XYZ file of C-alpha atoms in Angstrom:
587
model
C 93.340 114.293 62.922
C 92.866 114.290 66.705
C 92.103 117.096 68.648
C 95.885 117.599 70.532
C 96.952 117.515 67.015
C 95.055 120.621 65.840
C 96.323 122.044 69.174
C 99.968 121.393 68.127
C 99.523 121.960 64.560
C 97.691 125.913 65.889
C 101.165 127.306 66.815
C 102.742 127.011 63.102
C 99.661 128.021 61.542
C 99.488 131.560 64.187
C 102.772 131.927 63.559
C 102.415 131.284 59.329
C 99.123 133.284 59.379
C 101.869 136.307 61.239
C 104.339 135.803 58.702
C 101.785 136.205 55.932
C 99.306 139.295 57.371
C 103.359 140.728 57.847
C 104.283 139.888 54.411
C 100.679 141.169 53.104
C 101.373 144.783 55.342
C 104.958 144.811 53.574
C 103.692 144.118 49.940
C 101.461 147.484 50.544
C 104.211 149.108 51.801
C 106.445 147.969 49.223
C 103.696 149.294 46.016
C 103.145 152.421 48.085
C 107.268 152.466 48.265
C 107.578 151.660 44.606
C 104.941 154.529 43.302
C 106.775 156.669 45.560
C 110.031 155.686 44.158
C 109.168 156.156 40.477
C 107.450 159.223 41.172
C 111.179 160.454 42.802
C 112.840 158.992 40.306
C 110.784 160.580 36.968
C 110.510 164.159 39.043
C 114.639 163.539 39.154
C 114.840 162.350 35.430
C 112.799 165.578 34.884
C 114.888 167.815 36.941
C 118.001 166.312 35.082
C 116.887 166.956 31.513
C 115.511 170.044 32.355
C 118.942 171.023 33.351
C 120.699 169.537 30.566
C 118.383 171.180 28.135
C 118.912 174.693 29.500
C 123.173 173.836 29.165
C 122.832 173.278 25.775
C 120.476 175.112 23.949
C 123.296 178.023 24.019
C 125.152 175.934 21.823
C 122.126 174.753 19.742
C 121.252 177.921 18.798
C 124.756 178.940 17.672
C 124.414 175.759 15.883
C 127.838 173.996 17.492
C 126.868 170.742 17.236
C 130.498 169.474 18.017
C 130.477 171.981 21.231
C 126.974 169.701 21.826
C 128.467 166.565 21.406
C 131.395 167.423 23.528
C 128.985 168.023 26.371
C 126.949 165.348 26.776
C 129.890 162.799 26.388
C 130.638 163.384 29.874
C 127.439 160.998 30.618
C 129.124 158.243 28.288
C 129.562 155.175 30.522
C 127.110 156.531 33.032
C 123.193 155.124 33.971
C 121.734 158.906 31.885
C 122.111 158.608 28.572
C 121.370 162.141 26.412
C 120.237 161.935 22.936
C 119.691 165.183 21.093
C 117.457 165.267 17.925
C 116.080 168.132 15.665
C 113.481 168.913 14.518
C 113.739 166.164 11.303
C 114.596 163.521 13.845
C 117.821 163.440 12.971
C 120.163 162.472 15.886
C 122.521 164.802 15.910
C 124.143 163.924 19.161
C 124.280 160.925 21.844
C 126.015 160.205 25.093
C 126.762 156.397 24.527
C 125.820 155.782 20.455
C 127.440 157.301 17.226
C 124.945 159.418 16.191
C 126.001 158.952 12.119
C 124.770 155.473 12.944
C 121.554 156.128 14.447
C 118.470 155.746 12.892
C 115.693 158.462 12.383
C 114.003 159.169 15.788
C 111.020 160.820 14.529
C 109.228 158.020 15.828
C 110.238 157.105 18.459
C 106.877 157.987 21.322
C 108.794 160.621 23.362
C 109.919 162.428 20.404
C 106.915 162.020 18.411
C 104.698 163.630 21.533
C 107.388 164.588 24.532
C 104.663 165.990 26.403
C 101.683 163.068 26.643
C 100.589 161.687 28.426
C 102.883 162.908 31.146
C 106.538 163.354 28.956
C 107.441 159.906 30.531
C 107.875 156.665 28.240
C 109.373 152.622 29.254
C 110.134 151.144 26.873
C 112.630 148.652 24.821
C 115.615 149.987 23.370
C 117.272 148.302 20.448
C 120.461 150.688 20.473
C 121.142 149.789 24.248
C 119.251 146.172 24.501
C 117.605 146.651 27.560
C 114.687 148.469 29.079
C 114.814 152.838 29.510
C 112.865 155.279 30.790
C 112.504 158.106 28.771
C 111.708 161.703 29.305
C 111.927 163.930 26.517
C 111.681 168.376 26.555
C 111.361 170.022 22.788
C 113.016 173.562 23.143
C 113.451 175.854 20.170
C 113.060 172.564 17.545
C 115.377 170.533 18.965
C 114.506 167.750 21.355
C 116.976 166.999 24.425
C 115.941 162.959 25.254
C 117.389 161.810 28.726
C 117.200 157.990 29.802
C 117.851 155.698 32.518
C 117.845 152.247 32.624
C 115.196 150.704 34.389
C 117.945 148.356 36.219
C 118.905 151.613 37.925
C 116.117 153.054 38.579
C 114.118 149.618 39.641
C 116.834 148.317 41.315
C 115.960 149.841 45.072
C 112.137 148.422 44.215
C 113.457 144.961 43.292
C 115.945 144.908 46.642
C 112.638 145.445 48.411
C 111.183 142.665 46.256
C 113.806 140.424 47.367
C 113.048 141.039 50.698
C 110.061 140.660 50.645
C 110.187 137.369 49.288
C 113.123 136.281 51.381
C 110.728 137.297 54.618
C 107.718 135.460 53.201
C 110.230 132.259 52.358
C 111.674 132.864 56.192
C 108.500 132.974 57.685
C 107.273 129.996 55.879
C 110.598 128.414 57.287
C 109.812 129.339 60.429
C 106.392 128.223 60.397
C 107.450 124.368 58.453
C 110.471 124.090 61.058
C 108.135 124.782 64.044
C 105.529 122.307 62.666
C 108.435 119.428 61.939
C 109.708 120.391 65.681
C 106.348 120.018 67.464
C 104.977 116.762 65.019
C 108.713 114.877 65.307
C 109.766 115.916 69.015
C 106.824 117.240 70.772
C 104.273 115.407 69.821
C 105.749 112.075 70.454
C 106.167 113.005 74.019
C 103.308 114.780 74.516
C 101.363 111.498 72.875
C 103.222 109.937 75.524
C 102.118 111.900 78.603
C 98.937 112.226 77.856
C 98.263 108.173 77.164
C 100.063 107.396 80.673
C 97.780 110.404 82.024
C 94.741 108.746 80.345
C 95.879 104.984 81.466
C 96.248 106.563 85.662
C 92.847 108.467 85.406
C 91.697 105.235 84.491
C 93.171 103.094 87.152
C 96.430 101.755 86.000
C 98.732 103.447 87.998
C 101.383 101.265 87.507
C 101.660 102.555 84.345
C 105.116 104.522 83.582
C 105.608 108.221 82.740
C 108.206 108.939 79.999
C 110.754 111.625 80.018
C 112.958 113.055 77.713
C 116.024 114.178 78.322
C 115.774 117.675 76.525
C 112.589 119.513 74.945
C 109.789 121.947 76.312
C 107.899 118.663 78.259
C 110.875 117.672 80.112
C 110.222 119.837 82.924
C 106.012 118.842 83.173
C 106.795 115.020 82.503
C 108.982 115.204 85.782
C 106.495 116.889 87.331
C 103.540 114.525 86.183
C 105.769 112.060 86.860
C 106.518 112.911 90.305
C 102.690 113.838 90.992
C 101.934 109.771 89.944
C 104.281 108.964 92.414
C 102.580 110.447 94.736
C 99.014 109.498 93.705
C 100.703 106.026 93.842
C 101.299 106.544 97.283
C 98.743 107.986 98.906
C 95.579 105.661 96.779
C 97.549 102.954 98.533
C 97.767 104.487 101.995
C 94.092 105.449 101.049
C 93.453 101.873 100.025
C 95.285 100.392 103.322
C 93.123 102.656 105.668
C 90.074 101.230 104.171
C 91.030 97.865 104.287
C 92.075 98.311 107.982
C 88.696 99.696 108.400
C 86.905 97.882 106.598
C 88.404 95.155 108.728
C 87.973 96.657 112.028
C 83.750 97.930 110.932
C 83.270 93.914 109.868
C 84.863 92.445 112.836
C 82.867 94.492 115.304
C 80.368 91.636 116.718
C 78.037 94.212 117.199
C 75.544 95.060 114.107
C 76.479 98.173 112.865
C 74.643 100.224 110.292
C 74.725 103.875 108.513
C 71.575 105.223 107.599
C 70.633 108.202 105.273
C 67.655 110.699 106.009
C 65.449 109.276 103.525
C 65.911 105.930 105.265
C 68.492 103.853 102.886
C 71.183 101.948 104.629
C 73.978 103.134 103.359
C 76.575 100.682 104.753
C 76.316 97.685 107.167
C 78.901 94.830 108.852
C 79.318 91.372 108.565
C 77.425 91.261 111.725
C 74.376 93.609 110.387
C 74.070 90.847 107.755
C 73.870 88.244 110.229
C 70.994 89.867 112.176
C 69.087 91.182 109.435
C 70.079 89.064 106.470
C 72.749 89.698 103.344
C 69.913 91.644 101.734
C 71.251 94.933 103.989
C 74.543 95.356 101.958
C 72.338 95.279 98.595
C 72.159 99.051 97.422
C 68.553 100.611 98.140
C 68.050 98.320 101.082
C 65.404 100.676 103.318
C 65.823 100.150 107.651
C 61.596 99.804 107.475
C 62.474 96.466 105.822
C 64.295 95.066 108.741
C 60.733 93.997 109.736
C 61.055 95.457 113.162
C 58.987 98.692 113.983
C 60.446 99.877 117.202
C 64.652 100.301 115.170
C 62.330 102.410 112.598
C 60.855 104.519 115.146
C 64.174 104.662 117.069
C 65.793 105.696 113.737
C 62.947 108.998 113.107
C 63.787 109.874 116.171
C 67.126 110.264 115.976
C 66.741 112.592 112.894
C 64.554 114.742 114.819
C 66.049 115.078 118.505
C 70.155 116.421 118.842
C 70.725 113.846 121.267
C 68.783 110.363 121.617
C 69.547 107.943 124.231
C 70.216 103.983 123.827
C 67.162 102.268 123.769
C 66.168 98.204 124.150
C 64.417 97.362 121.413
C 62.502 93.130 120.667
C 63.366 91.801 117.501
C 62.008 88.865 116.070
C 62.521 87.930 112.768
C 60.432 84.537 113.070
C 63.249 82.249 114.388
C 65.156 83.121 118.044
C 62.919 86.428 119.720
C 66.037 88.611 120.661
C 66.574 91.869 122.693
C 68.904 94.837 120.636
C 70.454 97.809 122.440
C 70.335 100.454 119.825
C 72.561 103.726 119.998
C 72.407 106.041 117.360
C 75.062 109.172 116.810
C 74.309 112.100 114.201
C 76.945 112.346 111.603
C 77.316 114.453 108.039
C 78.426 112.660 105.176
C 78.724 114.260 101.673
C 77.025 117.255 103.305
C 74.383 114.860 104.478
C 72.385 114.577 107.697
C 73.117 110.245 108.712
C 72.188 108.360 111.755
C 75.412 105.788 112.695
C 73.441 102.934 114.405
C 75.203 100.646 116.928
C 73.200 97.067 117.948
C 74.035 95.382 120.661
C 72.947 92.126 121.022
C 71.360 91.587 124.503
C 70.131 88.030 123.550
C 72.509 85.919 125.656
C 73.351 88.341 128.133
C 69.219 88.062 129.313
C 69.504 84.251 129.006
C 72.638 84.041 131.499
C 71.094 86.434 133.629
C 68.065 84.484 133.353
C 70.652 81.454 133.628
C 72.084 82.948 136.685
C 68.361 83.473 138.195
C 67.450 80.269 137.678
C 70.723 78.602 139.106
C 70.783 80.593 142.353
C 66.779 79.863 142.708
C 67.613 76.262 141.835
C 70.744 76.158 143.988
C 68.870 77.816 146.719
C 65.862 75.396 146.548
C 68.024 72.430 146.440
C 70.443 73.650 149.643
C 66.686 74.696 151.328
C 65.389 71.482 150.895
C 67.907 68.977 153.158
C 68.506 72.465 155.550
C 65.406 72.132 156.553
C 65.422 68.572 157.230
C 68.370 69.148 159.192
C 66.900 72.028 161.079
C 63.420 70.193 161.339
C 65.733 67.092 163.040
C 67.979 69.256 165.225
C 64.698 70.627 166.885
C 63.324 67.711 167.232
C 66.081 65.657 168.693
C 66.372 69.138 170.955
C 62.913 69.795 172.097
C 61.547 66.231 171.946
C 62.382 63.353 174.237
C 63.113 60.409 172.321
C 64.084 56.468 172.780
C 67.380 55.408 171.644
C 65.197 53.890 168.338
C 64.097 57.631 167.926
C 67.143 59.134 168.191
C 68.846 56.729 165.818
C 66.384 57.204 162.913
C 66.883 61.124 163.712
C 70.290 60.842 163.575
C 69.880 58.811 160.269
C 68.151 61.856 158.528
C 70.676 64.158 159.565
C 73.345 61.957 158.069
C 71.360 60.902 155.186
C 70.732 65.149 154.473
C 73.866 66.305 155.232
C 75.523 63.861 152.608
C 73.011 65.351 150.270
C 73.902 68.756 150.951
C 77.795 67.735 150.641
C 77.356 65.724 147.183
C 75.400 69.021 146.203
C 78.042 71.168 146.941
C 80.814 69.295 145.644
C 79.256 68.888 142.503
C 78.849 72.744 142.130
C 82.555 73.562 143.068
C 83.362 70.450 140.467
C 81.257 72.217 137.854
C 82.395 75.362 138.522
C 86.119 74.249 138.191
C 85.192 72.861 134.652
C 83.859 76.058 133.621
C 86.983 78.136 134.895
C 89.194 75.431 132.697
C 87.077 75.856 129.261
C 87.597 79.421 129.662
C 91.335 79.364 130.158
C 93.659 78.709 127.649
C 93.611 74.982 126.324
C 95.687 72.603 128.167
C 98.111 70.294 126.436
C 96.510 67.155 127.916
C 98.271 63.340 128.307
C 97.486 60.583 126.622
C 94.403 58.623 128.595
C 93.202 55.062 128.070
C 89.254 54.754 127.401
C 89.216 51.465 128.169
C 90.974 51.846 131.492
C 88.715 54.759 132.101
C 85.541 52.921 132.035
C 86.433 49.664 134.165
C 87.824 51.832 137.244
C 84.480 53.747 136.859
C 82.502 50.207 136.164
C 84.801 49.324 139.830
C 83.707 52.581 141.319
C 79.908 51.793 140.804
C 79.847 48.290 141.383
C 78.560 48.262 144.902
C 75.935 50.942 144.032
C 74.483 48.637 141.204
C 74.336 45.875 143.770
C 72.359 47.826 146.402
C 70.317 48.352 143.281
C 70.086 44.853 141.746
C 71.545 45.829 138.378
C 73.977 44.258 136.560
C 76.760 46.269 134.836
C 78.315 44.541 131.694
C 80.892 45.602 129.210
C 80.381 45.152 125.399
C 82.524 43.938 123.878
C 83.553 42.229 127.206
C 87.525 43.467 125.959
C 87.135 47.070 125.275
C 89.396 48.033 122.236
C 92.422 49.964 123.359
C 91.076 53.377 122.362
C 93.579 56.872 123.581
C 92.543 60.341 124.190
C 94.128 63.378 125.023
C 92.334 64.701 128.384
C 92.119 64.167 132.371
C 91.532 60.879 133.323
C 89.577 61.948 136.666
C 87.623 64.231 134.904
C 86.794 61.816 132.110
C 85.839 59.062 134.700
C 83.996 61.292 136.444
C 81.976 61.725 133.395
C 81.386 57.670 133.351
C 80.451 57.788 136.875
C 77.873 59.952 136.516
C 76.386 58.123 133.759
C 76.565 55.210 135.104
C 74.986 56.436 138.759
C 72.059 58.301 136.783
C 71.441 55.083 135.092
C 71.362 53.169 138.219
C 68.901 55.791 139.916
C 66.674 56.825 137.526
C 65.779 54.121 134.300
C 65.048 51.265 136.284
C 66.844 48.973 134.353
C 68.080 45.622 135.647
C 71.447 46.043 133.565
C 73.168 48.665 132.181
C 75.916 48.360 129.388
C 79.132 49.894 129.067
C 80.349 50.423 125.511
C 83.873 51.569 123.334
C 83.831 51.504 119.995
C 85.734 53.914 116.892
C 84.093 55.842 114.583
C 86.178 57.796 112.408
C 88.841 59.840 113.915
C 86.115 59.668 117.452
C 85.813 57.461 120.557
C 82.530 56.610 121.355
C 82.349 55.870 124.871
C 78.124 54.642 125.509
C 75.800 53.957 128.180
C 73.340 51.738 127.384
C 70.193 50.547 129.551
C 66.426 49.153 129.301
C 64.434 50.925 131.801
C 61.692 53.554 131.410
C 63.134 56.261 128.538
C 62.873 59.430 128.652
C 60.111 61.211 126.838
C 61.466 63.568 123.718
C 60.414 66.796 125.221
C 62.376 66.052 127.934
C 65.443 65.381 125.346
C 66.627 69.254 124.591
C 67.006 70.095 128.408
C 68.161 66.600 129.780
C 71.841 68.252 129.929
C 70.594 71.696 131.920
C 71.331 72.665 135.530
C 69.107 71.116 138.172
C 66.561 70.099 135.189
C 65.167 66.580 135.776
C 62.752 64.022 133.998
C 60.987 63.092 137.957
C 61.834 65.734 140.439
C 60.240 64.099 143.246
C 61.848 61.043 142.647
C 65.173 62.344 141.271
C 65.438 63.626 145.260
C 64.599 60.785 146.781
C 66.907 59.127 144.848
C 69.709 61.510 146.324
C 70.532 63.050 142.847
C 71.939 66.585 142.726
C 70.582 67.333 138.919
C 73.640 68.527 138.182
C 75.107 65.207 137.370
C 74.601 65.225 133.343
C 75.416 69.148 133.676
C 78.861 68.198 134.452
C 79.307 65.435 131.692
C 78.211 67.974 129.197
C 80.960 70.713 130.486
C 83.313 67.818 130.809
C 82.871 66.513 127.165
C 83.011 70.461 125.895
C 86.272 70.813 128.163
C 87.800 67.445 125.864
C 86.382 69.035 122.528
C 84.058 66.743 122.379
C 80.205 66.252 122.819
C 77.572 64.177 124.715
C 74.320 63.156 123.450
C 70.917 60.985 123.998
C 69.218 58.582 121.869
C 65.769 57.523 123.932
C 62.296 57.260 123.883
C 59.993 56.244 126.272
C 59.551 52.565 127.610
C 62.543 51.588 125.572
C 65.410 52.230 128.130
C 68.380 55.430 126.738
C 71.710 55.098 125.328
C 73.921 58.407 126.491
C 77.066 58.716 124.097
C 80.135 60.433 125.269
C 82.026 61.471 121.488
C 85.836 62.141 121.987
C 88.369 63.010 119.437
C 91.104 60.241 119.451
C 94.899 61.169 120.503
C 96.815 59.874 117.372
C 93.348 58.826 114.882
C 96.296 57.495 112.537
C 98.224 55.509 114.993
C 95.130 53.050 116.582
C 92.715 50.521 115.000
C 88.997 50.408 114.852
């Protein structure tokens, strides 16, 4: 039997275990009642034939038996019978019997000894065929016998009896019908409540809460029921608020961590995991194995001082060396002391700025460099008398350095317009023919290549019909610069011109045969001002921001640029572009 059913099954039983201590209290009662009652009842019996006795002896002792018999017949028909006997035993009178027919009482136990034990004697009678009590008094030699039946004088006991019983048959009633009531209507629904109670502690909160439509557990089903509606509710508010956060803490960028006193981390974002590895969101993970002493020390601190200002810490985990701003804030959780640690990734912020350093050093040398040719001519043509052959080659330099100084600054105000476009929101480009693209920029270079001596080719001689979607003066501009750094820096006494398909890509290429360029050289081929020969590069007339602006022009077309060189065996740049319609156009 399960436990709620002993707790049902303990009303009946209280109220049984009443009903019988009651019934026990009343059965005391009732023998304490019942000696009392006989004890009334023989004093009255006593009283009676006492009284009787002292009416007739009179007539006894005149001997007028008839005057006798006359007397007591007034009891005929009534509960006290009289019986007088004398001294032989000889009825001589009776109150409901003919005497004549009467046997010999002599023997009868109240006659034979009226006074033992106590004058009082039950017993059968055969004359009256039911059960007497009989009190006998012996006056003079005659013997006045008075009896009741026990009917009469039991029947107040036995109405008690019956009650009794008929409480103790009640009770047990009450008890069964209270049992029936709570095993065949109560426990049902309180089986009921308690299961969906169990199955909503446990998680299912869908689950349903019966409730009856009459009965004691109407009232606290509603209210259980209403109370799941509400638990319902609120877990789910509860459990939208943490997604929302736990959407907003992981999208941060920054690394963001919570760390306990003892120095567990006791929760960490998707960018955390980045930094430090997926190892940070295992349970246990300790901040002194991020491998980076300075956060640890940081961390102490913050424990110990109220307030602890944002420090830049190194990191370097054995791949890129990078610079973290760390902030920490003092927070209780669970009653606990915490540190909430905010990263901030310096990294490329100190490269741009290092970026930025470098570009205004590198614009500034390259803007110094024909200045002060110009300058160093001005004075010269100013302070120094010259012939007209003088003059002329003066007045070639100044030309020669201020077309330098314009090709450099057009080519940073071209770059920067690039830049401005990739950061703007993407432009819904036109169709643009590759193929067209590189012959007008094959045109455009033509008389370069022949001041040069190099011959520029295409291959295949047809280029295939190849479409993107981009700007067709931005993408030739890429080809032109190709092309020129070709021309000016390999050496090469041709350069090829390529369009082929490769997958859903154009591949627009650059071929030629002079020098190479040397693999260290490779990785930074594409940087600002960066060349292979800087010396020569200038006297060349290049800018070094040439290949710069084919990278930033490729990016701008979602696309890419590469090199494939090595040295002595010429380079081949590649200009990857997605195609327009990939479906629409053969290889």
């Amino acid at each position: 039997m399960k436990h709620r059913d002993l707790i049902l099954l303990a009303l009946p039983v209280s109220i049984l275990a009443l009903v019988a201590l009651a019934v026990g209290l009343l059965v005391v009662q009732f023998r304490a009642f019942e000696r009392s009652y006989m004890d009334d009842a023989r004093e009255n019996l006593a009283q009676r034939t006492r009284f009787i006795a002292e009416l007739l002896l009179p007539d006894l002792r005149r001997g007028d038996v008839a005057s006798v018999a006359k007397r007591i017949d007034f009891f005929r028909g009534k509960p006290l019978r009289i019986t007088v006997i004398d001294a032989k035993g000889t009825v001589v009178a009776d109150s409901d019997a003919n005497a004549s027919r009467l046997a010999n009482h002599a023997d009868r136990p109240e006659v034979a000894d009226p006074a033992e034990p106590d004058g009082f004697v039950t017993r059968y009678s055969v004359t009256m065929h039911a059960w007497l009590l009989y009190h006998a008094i012996r006056e003079e030699g005659w013997t006045i016998r008075a009896s009741l039946p026990m009917s009469a004088v039991g029947g107040a006991v036995s109405q008690v009896r019956l009650t009794v019983a008929l409480a103790l048959l009640l009770g047990a009633g009450l008890a069964g019908g209270v049992a029936l009531y709570l095993f065949l209507r109560v426990r049902p629904h309180f089986n009921a409540l308690q299961n969906s109670a169990v199955a909503i502690a446990r998680g299912r909160l869908e689950t349903p809460i019966s409730v009856p439509h009459v009965g004691p557990l109407r009232e606290l089903s509603k209210a259980v029921a209403v109370m799941a509606r509400q638990l319902r509710s609120r877990i789910d508010d509860l459990r939208r608020e943490r997604n929302e956060f736990d959407a907003l803490f992981n999208a941060l960028r920054e690394p963001l961590l919570l760390v306990s006193h003892t120095g567990e981390v006791l929760s960490s974002n998707r960018a955390a995991a980045r930094l430090f590895g997926e190892a940070i969101r295992r349970p246990g993970f300790r901040i002194e194995r991020t491998v980076c002493p300075e956060l640890v020390a940081y961390v102490r601190n913050a424990f110990e001082a109220p307030t602890l200002h944002g420090r830049e810490i190194p990191f370097d985990d054995g791949g890129t060396p990078r610079s973290l701003l760390a902030h920490a804030v003092r927070m209780e959780r669970e009653g606990t002391l915490c540190i909430l640690l905010l990263l901030t990734d310096l990294t490329d912020l100190r490269r741009l700025e290092g970026f930025r350093t470098d570009f205004v050093a590198n614009v500034s040398h390259e803007i110094k460099t024909p200045l002060t040719a110009i300058l160093s001519t001005v004075e010269t043509l100013t302070d120094t008398p010259l012939d007209d052959g003088g003059r002329a080659k003066c007045l070639e330099i100044l030309a020669r350095q201020a077309r330098r100084l314009n090709d450099l600054v057009q080519d940073i105000l071209s770059l920067a317009a690039i830049e401005r476009r990739q950061t703007a929101a993407p432009e819904d480009f036109a169709p643009v023919r590759l193929d067209a693209v590189a012959a007008d920029a094959l045109a455009l270079c033509q008389d370069e290549a022949e001041r040069a001596g190099v011959t520029l080719t295409l291959s295949p001689e047809t280029l295939p019909a190849l479409s993107v979607k981009g700007d067709a003066r931005l993408l030739e501009q890429s080809v032109v610069n190709l092309i020129g750094n070709a021309l000016r820096h390999s050496g090469s006494p041709t350069v090829e011109i390529g369009l082929r398909r490769e997958g859903s890509d154009a591949l627009l290429t650059v071929r030629d045969e002079g020098c190479g360029i040397a693999a260290e050289d490779q990785p930074r081929l594409f940087e600002r001002f960066y060349r292979v020969h800087k010396d020569r590069s200038r006297e060349k007339g290049g800018t070094g921001l040439g290949l710069a602006i084919v990278k930033h022009i490729a990016l701008l077309h979602r696309g890419m640029v590469d090199v494939v060189s090595a040295p002595g065996q010429g380079a081949c740049f590649t200009l990857r572009l997605p195609l327009a319609n990939p479906s629409a156009q053969n290889a």
